[in-house]
PDB file of N, CA and C in Angstrom:
ATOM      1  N   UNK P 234     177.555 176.220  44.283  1.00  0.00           N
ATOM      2  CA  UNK P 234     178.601 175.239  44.163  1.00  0.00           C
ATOM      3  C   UNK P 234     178.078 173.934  43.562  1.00  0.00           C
ATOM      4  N   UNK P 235     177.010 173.629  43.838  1.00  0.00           N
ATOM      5  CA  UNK P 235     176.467 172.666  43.070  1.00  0.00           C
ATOM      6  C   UNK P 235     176.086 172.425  41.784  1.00  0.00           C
ATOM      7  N   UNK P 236     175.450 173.525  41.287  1.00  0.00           N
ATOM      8  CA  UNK P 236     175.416 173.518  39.242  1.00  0.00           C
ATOM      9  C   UNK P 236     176.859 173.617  39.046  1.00  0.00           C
ATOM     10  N   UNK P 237     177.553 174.196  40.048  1.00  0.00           N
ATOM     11  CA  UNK P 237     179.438 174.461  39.103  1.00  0.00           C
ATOM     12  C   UNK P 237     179.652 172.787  38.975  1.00  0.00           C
ATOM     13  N   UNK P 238     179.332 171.990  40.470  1.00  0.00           N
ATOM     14  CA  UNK P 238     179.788 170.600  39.976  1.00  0.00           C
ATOM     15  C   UNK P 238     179.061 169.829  39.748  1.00  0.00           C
ATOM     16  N   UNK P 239     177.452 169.937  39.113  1.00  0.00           N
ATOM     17  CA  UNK P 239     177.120 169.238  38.042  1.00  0.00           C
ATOM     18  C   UNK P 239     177.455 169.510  36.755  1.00  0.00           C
ATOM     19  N   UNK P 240     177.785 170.721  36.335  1.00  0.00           N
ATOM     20  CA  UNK P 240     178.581 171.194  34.730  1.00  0.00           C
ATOM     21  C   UNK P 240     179.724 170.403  34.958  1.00  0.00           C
ATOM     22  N   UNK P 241     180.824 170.414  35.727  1.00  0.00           N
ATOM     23  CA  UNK P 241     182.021 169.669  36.280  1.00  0.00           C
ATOM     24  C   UNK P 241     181.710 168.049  35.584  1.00  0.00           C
ATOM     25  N   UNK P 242     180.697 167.385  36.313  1.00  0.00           N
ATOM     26  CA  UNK P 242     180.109 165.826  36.241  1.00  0.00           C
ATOM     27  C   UNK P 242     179.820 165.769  34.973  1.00  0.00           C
ATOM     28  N   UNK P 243     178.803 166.522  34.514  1.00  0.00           N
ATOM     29  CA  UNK P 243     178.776 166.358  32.752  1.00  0.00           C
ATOM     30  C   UNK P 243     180.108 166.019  31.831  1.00  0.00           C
ATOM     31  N   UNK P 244     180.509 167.300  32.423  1.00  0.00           N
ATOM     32  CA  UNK P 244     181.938 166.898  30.989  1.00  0.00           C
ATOM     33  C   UNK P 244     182.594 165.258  31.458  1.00  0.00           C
ATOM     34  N   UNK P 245     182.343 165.501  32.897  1.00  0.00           N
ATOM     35  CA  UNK P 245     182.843 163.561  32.978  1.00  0.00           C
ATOM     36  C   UNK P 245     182.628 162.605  32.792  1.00  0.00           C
ATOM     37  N   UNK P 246     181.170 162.935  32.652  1.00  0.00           N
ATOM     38  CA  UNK P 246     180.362 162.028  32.328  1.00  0.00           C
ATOM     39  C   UNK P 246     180.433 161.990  30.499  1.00  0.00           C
ATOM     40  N   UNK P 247     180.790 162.813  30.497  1.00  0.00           N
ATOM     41  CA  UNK P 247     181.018 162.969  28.560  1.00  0.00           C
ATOM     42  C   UNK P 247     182.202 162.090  27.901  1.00  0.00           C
ATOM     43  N   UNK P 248     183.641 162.417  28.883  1.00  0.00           N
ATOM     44  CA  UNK P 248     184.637 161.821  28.719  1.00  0.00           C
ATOM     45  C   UNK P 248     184.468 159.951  28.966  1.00  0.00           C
ATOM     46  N   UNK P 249     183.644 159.945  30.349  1.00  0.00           N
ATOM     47  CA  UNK P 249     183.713 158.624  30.214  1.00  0.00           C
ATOM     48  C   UNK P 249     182.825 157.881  29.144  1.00  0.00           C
ATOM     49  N   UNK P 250     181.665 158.613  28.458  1.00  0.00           N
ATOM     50  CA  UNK P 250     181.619 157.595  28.232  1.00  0.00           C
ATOM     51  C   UNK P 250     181.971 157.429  26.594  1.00  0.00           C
ATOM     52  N   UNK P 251     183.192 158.291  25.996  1.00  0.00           N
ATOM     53  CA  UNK P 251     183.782 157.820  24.868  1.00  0.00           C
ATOM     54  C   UNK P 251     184.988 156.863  25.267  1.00  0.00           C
ATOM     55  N   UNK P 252     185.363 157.127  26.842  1.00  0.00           N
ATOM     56  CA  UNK P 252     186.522 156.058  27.136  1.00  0.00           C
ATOM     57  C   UNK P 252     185.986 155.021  27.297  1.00  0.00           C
ATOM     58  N   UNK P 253     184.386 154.785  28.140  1.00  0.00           N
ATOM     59  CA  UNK P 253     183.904 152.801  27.500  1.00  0.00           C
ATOM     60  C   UNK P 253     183.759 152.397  26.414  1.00  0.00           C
ATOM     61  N   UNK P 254     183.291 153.083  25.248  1.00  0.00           N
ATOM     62  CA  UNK P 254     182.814 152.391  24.258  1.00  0.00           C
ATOM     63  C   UNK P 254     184.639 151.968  23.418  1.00  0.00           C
ATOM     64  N   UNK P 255     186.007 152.568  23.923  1.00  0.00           N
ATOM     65  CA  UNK P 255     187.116 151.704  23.731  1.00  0.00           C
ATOM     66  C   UNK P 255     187.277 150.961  24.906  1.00  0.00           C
ATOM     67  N   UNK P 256     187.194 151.081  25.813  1.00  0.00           N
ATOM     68  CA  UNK P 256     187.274 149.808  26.554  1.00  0.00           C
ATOM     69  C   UNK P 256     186.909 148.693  26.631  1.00  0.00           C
ATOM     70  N   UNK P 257     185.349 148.810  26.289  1.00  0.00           N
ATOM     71  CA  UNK P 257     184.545 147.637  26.180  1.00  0.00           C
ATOM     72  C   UNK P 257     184.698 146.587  24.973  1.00  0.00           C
ATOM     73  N   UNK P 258     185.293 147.333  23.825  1.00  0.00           N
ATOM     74  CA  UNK P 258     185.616 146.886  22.666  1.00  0.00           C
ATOM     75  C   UNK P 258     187.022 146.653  22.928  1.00  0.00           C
ATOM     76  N   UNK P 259     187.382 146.722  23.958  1.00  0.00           N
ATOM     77  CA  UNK P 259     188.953 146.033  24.205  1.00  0.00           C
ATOM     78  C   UNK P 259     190.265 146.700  23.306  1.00  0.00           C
ATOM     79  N   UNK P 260     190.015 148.412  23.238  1.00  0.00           N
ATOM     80  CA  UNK P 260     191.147 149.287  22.444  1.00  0.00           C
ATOM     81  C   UNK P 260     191.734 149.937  23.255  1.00  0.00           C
ATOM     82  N   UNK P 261     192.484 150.193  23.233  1.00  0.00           N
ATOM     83  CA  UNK P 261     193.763 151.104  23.845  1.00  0.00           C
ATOM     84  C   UNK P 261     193.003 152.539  24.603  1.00  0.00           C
ATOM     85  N   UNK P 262     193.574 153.271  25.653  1.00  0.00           N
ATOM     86  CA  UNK P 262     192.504 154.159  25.597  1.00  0.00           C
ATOM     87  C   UNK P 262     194.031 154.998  25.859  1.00  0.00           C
ATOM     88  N   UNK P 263     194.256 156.817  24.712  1.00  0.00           N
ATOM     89  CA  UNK P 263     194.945 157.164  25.215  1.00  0.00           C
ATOM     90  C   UNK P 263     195.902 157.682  26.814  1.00  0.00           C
ATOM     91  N   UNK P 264     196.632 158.031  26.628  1.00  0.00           N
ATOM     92  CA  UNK P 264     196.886 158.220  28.205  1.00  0.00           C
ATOM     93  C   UNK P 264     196.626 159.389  28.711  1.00  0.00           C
ATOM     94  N   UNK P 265     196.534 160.423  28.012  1.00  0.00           N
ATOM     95  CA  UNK P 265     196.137 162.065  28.428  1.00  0.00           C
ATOM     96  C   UNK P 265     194.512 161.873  28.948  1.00  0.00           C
ATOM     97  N   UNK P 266     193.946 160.979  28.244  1.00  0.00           N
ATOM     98  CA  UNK P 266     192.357 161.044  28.442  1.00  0.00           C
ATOM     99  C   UNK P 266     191.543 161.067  29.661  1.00  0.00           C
ATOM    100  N   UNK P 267     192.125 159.804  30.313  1.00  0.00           N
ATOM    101  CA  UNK P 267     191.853 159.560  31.604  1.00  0.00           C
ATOM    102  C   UNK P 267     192.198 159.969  32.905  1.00  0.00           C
ATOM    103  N   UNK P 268     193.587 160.880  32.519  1.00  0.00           N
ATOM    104  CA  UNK P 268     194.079 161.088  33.316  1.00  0.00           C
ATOM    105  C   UNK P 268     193.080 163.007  33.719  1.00  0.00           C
ATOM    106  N   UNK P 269     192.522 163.342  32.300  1.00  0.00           N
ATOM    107  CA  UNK P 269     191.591 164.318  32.544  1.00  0.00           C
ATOM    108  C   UNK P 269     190.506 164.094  32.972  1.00  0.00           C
ATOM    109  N   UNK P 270     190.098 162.921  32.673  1.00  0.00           N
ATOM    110  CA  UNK P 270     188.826 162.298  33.038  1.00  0.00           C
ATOM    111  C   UNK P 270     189.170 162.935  34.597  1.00  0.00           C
ATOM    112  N   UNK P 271     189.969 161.963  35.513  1.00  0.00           N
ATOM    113  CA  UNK P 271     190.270 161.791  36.591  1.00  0.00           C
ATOM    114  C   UNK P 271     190.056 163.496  37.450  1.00  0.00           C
ATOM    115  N   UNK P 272     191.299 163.823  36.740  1.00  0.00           N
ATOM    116  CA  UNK P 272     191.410 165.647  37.639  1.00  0.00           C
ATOM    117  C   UNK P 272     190.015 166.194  37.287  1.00  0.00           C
ATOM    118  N   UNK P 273     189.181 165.971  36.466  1.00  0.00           N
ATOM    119  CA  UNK P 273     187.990 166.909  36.155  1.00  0.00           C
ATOM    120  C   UNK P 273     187.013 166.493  37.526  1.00  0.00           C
ATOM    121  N   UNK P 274     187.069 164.643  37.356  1.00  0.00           N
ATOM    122  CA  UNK P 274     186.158 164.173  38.810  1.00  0.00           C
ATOM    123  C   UNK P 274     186.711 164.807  39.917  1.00  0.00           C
ATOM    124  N   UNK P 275     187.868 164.932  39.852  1.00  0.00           N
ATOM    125  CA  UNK P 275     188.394 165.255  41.684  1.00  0.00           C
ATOM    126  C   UNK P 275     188.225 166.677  41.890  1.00  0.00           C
ATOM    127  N   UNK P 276     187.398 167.616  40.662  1.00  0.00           N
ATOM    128  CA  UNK P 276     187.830 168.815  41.210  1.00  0.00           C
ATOM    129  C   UNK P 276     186.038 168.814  41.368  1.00  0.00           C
ATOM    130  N   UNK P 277     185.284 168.364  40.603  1.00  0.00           N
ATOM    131  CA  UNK P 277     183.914 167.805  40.644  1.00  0.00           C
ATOM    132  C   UNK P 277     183.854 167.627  42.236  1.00  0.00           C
ATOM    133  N   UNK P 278     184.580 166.781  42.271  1.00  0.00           N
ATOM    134  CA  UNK P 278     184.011 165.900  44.106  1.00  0.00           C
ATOM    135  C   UNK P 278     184.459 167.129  44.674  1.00  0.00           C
ATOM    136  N   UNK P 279     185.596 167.894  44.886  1.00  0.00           N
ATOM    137  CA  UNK P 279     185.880 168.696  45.847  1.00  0.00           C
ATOM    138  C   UNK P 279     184.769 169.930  45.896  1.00  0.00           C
ATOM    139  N   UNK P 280     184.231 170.441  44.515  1.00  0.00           N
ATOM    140  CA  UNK P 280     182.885 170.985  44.764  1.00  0.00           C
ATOM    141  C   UNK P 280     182.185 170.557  45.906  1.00  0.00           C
ATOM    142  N   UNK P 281     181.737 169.244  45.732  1.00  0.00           N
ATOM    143  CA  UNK P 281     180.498 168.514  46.455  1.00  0.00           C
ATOM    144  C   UNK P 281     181.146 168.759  47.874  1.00  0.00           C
ATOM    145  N   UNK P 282     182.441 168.684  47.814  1.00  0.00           N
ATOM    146  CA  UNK P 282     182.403 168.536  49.543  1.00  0.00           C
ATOM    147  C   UNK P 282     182.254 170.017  50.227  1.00  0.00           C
ATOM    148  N   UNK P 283     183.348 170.494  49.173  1.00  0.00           N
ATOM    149  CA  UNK P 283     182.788 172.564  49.868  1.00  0.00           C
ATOM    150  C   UNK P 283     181.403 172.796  50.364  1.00  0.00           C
ATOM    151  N   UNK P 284     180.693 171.574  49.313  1.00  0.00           N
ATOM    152  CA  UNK P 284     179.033 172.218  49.890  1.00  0.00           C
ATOM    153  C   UNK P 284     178.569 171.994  50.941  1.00  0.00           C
ATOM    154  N   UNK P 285     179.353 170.114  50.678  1.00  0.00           N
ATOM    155  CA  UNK P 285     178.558 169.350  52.116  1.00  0.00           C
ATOM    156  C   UNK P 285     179.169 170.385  53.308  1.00  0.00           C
ATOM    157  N   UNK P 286     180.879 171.043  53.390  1.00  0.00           N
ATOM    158  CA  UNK P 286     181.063 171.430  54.280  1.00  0.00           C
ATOM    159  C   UNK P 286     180.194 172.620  54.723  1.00  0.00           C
ATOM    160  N   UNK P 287     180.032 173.574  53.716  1.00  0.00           N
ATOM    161  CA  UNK P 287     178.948 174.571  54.105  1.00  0.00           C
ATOM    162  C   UNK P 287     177.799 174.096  54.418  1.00  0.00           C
ATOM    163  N   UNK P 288     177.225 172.893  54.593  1.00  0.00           N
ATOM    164  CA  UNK P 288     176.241 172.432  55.808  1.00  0.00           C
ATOM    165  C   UNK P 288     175.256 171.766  54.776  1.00  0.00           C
ATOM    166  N   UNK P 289     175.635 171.566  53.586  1.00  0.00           N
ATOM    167  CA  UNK P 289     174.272 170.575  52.872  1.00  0.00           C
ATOM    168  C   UNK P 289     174.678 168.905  53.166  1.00  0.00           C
ATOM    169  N   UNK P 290     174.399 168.992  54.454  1.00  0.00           N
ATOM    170  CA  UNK P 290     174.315 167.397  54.593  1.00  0.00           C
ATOM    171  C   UNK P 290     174.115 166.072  53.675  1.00  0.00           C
ATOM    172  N   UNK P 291     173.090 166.535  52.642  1.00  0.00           N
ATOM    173  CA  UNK P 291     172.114 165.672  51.994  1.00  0.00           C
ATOM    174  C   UNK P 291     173.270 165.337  51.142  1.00  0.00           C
ATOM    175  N   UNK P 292     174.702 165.719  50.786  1.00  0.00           N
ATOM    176  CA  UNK P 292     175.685 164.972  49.661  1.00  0.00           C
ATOM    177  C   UNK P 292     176.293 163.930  50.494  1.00  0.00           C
ATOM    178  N   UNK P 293     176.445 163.802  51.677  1.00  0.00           N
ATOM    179  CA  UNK P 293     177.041 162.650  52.222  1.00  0.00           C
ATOM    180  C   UNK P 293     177.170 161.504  51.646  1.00  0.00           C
ATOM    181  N   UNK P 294     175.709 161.232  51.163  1.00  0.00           N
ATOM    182  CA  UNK P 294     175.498 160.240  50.323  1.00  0.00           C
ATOM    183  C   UNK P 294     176.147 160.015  49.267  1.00  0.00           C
ATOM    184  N   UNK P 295     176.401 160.853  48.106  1.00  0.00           N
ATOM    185  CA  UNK P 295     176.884 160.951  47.107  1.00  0.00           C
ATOM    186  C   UNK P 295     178.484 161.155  47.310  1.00  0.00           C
ATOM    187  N   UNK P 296     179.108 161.719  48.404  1.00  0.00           N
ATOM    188  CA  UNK P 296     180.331 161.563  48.280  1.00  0.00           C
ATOM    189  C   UNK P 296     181.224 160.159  48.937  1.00  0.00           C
ATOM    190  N   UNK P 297     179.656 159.284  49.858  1.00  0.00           N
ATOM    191  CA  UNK P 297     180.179 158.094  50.121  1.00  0.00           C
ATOM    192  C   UNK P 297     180.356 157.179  48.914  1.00  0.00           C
ATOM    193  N   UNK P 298     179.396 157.442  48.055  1.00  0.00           N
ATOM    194  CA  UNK P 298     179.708 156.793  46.055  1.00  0.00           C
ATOM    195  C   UNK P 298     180.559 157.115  45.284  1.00  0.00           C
ATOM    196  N   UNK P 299     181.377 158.366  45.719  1.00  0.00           N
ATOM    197  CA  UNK P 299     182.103 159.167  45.106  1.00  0.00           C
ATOM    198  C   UNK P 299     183.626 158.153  45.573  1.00  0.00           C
ATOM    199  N   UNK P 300     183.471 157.780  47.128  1.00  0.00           N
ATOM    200  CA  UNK P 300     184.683 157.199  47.261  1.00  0.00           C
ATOM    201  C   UNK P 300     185.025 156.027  46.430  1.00  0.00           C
ATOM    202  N   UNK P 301     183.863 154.930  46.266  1.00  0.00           N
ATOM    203  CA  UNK P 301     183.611 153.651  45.157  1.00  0.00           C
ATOM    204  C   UNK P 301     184.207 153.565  43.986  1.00  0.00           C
ATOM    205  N   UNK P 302     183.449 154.678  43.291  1.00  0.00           N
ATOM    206  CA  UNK P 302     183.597 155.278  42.245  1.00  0.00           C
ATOM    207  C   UNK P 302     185.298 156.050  41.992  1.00  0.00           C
ATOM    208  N   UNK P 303     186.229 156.260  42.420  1.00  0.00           N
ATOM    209  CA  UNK P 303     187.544 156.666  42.405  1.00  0.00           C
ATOM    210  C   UNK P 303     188.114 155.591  42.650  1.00  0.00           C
ATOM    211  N   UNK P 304     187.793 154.646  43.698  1.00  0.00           N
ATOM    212  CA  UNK P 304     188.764 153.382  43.822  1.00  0.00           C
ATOM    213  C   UNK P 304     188.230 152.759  42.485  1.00  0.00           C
ATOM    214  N   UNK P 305     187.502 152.393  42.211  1.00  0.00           N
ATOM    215  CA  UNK P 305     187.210 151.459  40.937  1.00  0.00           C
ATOM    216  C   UNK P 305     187.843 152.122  39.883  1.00  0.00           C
ATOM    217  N   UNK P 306     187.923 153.498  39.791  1.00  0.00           N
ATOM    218  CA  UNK P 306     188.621 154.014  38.474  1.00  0.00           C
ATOM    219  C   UNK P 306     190.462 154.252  38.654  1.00  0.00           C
ATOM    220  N   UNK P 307     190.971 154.128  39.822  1.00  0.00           N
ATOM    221  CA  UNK P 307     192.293 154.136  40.255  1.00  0.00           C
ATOM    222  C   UNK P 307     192.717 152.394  39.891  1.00  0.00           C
ATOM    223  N   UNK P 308     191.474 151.471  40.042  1.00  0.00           N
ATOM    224  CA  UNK P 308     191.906 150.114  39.895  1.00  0.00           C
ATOM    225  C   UNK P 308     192.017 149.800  38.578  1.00  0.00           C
ATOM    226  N   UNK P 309     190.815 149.972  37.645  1.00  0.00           N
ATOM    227  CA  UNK P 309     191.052 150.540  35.987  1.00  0.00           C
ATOM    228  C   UNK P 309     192.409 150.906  35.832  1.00  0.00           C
ATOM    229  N   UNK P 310     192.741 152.701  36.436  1.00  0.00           N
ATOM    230  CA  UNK P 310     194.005 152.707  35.999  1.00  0.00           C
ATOM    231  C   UNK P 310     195.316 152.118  36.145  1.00  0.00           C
ATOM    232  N   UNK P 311     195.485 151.482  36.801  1.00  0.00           N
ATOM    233  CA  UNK P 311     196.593 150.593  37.239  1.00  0.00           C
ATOM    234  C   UNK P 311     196.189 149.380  36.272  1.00  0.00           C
ATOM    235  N   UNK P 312     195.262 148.938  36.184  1.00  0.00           N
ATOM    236  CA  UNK P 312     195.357 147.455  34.892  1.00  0.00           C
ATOM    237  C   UNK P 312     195.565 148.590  33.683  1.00  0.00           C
ATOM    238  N   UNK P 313     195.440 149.529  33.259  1.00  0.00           N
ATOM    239  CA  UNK P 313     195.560 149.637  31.867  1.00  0.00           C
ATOM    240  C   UNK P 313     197.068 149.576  32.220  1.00  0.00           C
ATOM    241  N   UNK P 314     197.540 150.809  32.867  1.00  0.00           N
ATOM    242  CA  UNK P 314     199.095 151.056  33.448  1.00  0.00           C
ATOM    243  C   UNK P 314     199.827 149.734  32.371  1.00  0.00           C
ATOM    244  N   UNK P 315     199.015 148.555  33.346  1.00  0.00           N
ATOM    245  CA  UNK P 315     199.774 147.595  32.963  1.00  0.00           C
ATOM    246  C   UNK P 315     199.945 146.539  32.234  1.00  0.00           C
ATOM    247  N   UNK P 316     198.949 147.446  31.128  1.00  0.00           N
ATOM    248  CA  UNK P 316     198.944 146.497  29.958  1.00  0.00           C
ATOM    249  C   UNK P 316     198.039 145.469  29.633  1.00  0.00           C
ATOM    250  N   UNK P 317     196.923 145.265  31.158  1.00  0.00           N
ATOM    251  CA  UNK P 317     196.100 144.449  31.485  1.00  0.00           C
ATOM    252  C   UNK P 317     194.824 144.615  30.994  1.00  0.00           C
ATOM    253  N   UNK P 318     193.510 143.945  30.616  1.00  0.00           N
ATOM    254  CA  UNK P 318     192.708 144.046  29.921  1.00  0.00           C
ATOM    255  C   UNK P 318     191.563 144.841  31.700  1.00  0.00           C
ATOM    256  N   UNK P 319     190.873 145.487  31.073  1.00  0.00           N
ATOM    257  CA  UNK P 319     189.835 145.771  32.527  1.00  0.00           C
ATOM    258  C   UNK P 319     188.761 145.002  32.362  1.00  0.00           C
ATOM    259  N   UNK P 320     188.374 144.736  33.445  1.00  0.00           N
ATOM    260  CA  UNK P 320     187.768 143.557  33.648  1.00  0.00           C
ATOM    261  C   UNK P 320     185.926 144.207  33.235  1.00  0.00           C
ATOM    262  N   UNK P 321     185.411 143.582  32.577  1.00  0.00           N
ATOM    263  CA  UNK P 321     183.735 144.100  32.352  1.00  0.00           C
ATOM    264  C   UNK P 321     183.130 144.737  33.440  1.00  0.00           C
ATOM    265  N   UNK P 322     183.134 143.846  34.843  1.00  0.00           N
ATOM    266  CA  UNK P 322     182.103 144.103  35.444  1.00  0.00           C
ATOM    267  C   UNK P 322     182.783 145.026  36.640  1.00  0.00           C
ATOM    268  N   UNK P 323     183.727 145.261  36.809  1.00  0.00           N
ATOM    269  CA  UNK P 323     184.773 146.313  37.388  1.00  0.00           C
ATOM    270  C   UNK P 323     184.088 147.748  36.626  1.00  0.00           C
ATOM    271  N   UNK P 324     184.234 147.482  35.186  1.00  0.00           N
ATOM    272  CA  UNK P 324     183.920 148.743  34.359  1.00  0.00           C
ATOM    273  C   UNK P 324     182.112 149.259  34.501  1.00  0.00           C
ATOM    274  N   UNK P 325     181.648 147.973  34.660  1.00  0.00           N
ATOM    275  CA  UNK P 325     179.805 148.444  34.678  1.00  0.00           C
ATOM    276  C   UNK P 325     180.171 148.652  36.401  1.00  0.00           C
ATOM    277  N   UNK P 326     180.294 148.119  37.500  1.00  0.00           N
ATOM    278  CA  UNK P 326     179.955 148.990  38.644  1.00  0.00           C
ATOM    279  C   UNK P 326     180.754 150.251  38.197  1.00  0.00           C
ATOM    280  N   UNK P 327     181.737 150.839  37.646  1.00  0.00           N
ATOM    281  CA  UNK P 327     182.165 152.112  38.238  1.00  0.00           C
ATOM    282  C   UNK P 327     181.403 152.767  37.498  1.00  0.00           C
ATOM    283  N   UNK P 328     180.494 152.549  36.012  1.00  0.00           N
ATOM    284  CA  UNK P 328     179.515 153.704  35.508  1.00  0.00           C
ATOM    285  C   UNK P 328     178.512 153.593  35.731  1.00  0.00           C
ATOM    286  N   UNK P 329     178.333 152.532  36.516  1.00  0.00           N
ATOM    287  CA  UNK P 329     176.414 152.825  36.984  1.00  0.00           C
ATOM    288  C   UNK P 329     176.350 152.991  38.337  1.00  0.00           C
ATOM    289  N   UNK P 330     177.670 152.886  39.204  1.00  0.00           N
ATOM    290  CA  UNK P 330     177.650 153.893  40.147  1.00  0.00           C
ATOM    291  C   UNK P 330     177.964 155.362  40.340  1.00  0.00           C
ATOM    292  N   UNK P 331     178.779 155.471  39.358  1.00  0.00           N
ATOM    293  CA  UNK P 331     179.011 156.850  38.628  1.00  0.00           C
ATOM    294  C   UNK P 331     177.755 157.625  38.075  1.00  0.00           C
ATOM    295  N   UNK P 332     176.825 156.739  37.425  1.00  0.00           N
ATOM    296  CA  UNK P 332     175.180 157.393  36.830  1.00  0.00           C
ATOM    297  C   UNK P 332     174.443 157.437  38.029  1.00  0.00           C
ATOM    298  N   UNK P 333     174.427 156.892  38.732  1.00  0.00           N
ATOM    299  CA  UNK P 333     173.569 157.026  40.037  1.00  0.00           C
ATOM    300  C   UNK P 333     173.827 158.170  40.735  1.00  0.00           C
ATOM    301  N   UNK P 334     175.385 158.107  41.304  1.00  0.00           N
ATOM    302  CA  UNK P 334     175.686 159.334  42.036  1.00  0.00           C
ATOM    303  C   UNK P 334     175.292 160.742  41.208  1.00  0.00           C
ATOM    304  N   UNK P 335     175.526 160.542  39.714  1.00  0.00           N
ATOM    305  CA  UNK P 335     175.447 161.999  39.048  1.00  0.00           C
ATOM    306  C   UNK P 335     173.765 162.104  38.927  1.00  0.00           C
ATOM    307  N   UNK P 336     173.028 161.460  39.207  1.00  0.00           N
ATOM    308  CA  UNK P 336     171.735 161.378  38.804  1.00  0.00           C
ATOM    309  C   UNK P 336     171.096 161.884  40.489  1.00  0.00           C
ATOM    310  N   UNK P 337     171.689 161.503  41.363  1.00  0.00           N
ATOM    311  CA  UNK P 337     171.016 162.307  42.685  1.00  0.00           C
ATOM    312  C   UNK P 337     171.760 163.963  43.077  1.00  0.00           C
ATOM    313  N   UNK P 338     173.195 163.525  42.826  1.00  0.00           N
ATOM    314  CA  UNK P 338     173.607 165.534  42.373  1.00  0.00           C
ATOM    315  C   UNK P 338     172.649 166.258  42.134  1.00  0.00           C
ATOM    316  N   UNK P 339     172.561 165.654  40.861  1.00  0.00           N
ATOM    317  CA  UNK P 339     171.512 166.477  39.881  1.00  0.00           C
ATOM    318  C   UNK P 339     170.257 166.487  41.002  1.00  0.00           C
ATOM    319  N   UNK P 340     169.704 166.089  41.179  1.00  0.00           N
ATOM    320  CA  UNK P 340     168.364 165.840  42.311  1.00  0.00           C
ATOM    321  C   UNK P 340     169.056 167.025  43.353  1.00  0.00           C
ATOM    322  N   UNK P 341     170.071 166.567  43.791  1.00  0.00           N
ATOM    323  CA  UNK P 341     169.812 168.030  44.896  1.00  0.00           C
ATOM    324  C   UNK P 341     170.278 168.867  44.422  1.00  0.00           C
ATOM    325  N   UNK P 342     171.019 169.328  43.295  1.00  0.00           N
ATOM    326  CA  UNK P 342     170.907 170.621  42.638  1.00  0.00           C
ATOM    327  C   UNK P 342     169.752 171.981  42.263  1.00  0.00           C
ATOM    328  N   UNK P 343     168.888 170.479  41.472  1.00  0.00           N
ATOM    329  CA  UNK P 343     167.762 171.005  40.985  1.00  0.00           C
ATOM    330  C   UNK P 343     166.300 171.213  42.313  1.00  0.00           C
ATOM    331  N   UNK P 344     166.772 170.425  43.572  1.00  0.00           N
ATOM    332  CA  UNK P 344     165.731 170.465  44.663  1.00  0.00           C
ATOM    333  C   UNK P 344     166.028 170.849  45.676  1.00  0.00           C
ATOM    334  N   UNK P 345     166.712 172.509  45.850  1.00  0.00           N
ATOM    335  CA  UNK P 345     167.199 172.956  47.010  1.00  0.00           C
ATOM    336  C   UNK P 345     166.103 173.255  48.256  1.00  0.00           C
TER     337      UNK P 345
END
């Protein structure tokens, strides 16, 4: 369950980060995009938790970042929603807490 949702994290990690380099440059970001972004993470996280539930404790961690990481991108979506610019540093915590969490996945993927 865990390589399924680090392959999962990749492609999200793929999507996001053609959706910063329009954000950051302050462009429109379509609306289908994010909204895949989104369902790809949540089916990502629900991996992680099947696992933690089958008894790998050691994601706790990562799905307590996982919660961060969804509110910050639910808060994103509601300013674009509304037409509102996203704020820089809103956008750097949710991908370098987003790189962190996918960067210890990966760690207990690869270090069973």
């Amino acid at each position: 369950m865990l390589f399924g949702s680090l392959f999962v994290f990749t492609m999200v990690a793929l999507m996001g980060l053609s959706m910063v380099g329009d954000a950051w440059k302050s462009r429109p970001i379509g609306a289908v995009f994010p909204r895949l972004h989104a369902a790809a993470a949540l089916f990502g996280s629900a991996l992680v938790i099947g696992a933690a539930l089958d008894g790998d404790t050691r994601l706790y961690n990562n799905i307590g970042m996982a919660v961060v990481v969804i509110l910050l991108g639910v808060y994103m979506g509601f300013r674009a929603h509304k037409g509102k610019p996203i704020p820089k540093a809103i956008l750097i915590a949710h991908a370098g807490l987003a790189v962190a969490c996918y960067l210890l996945l990966g760690y207990y993927a690869l270090n069973k």
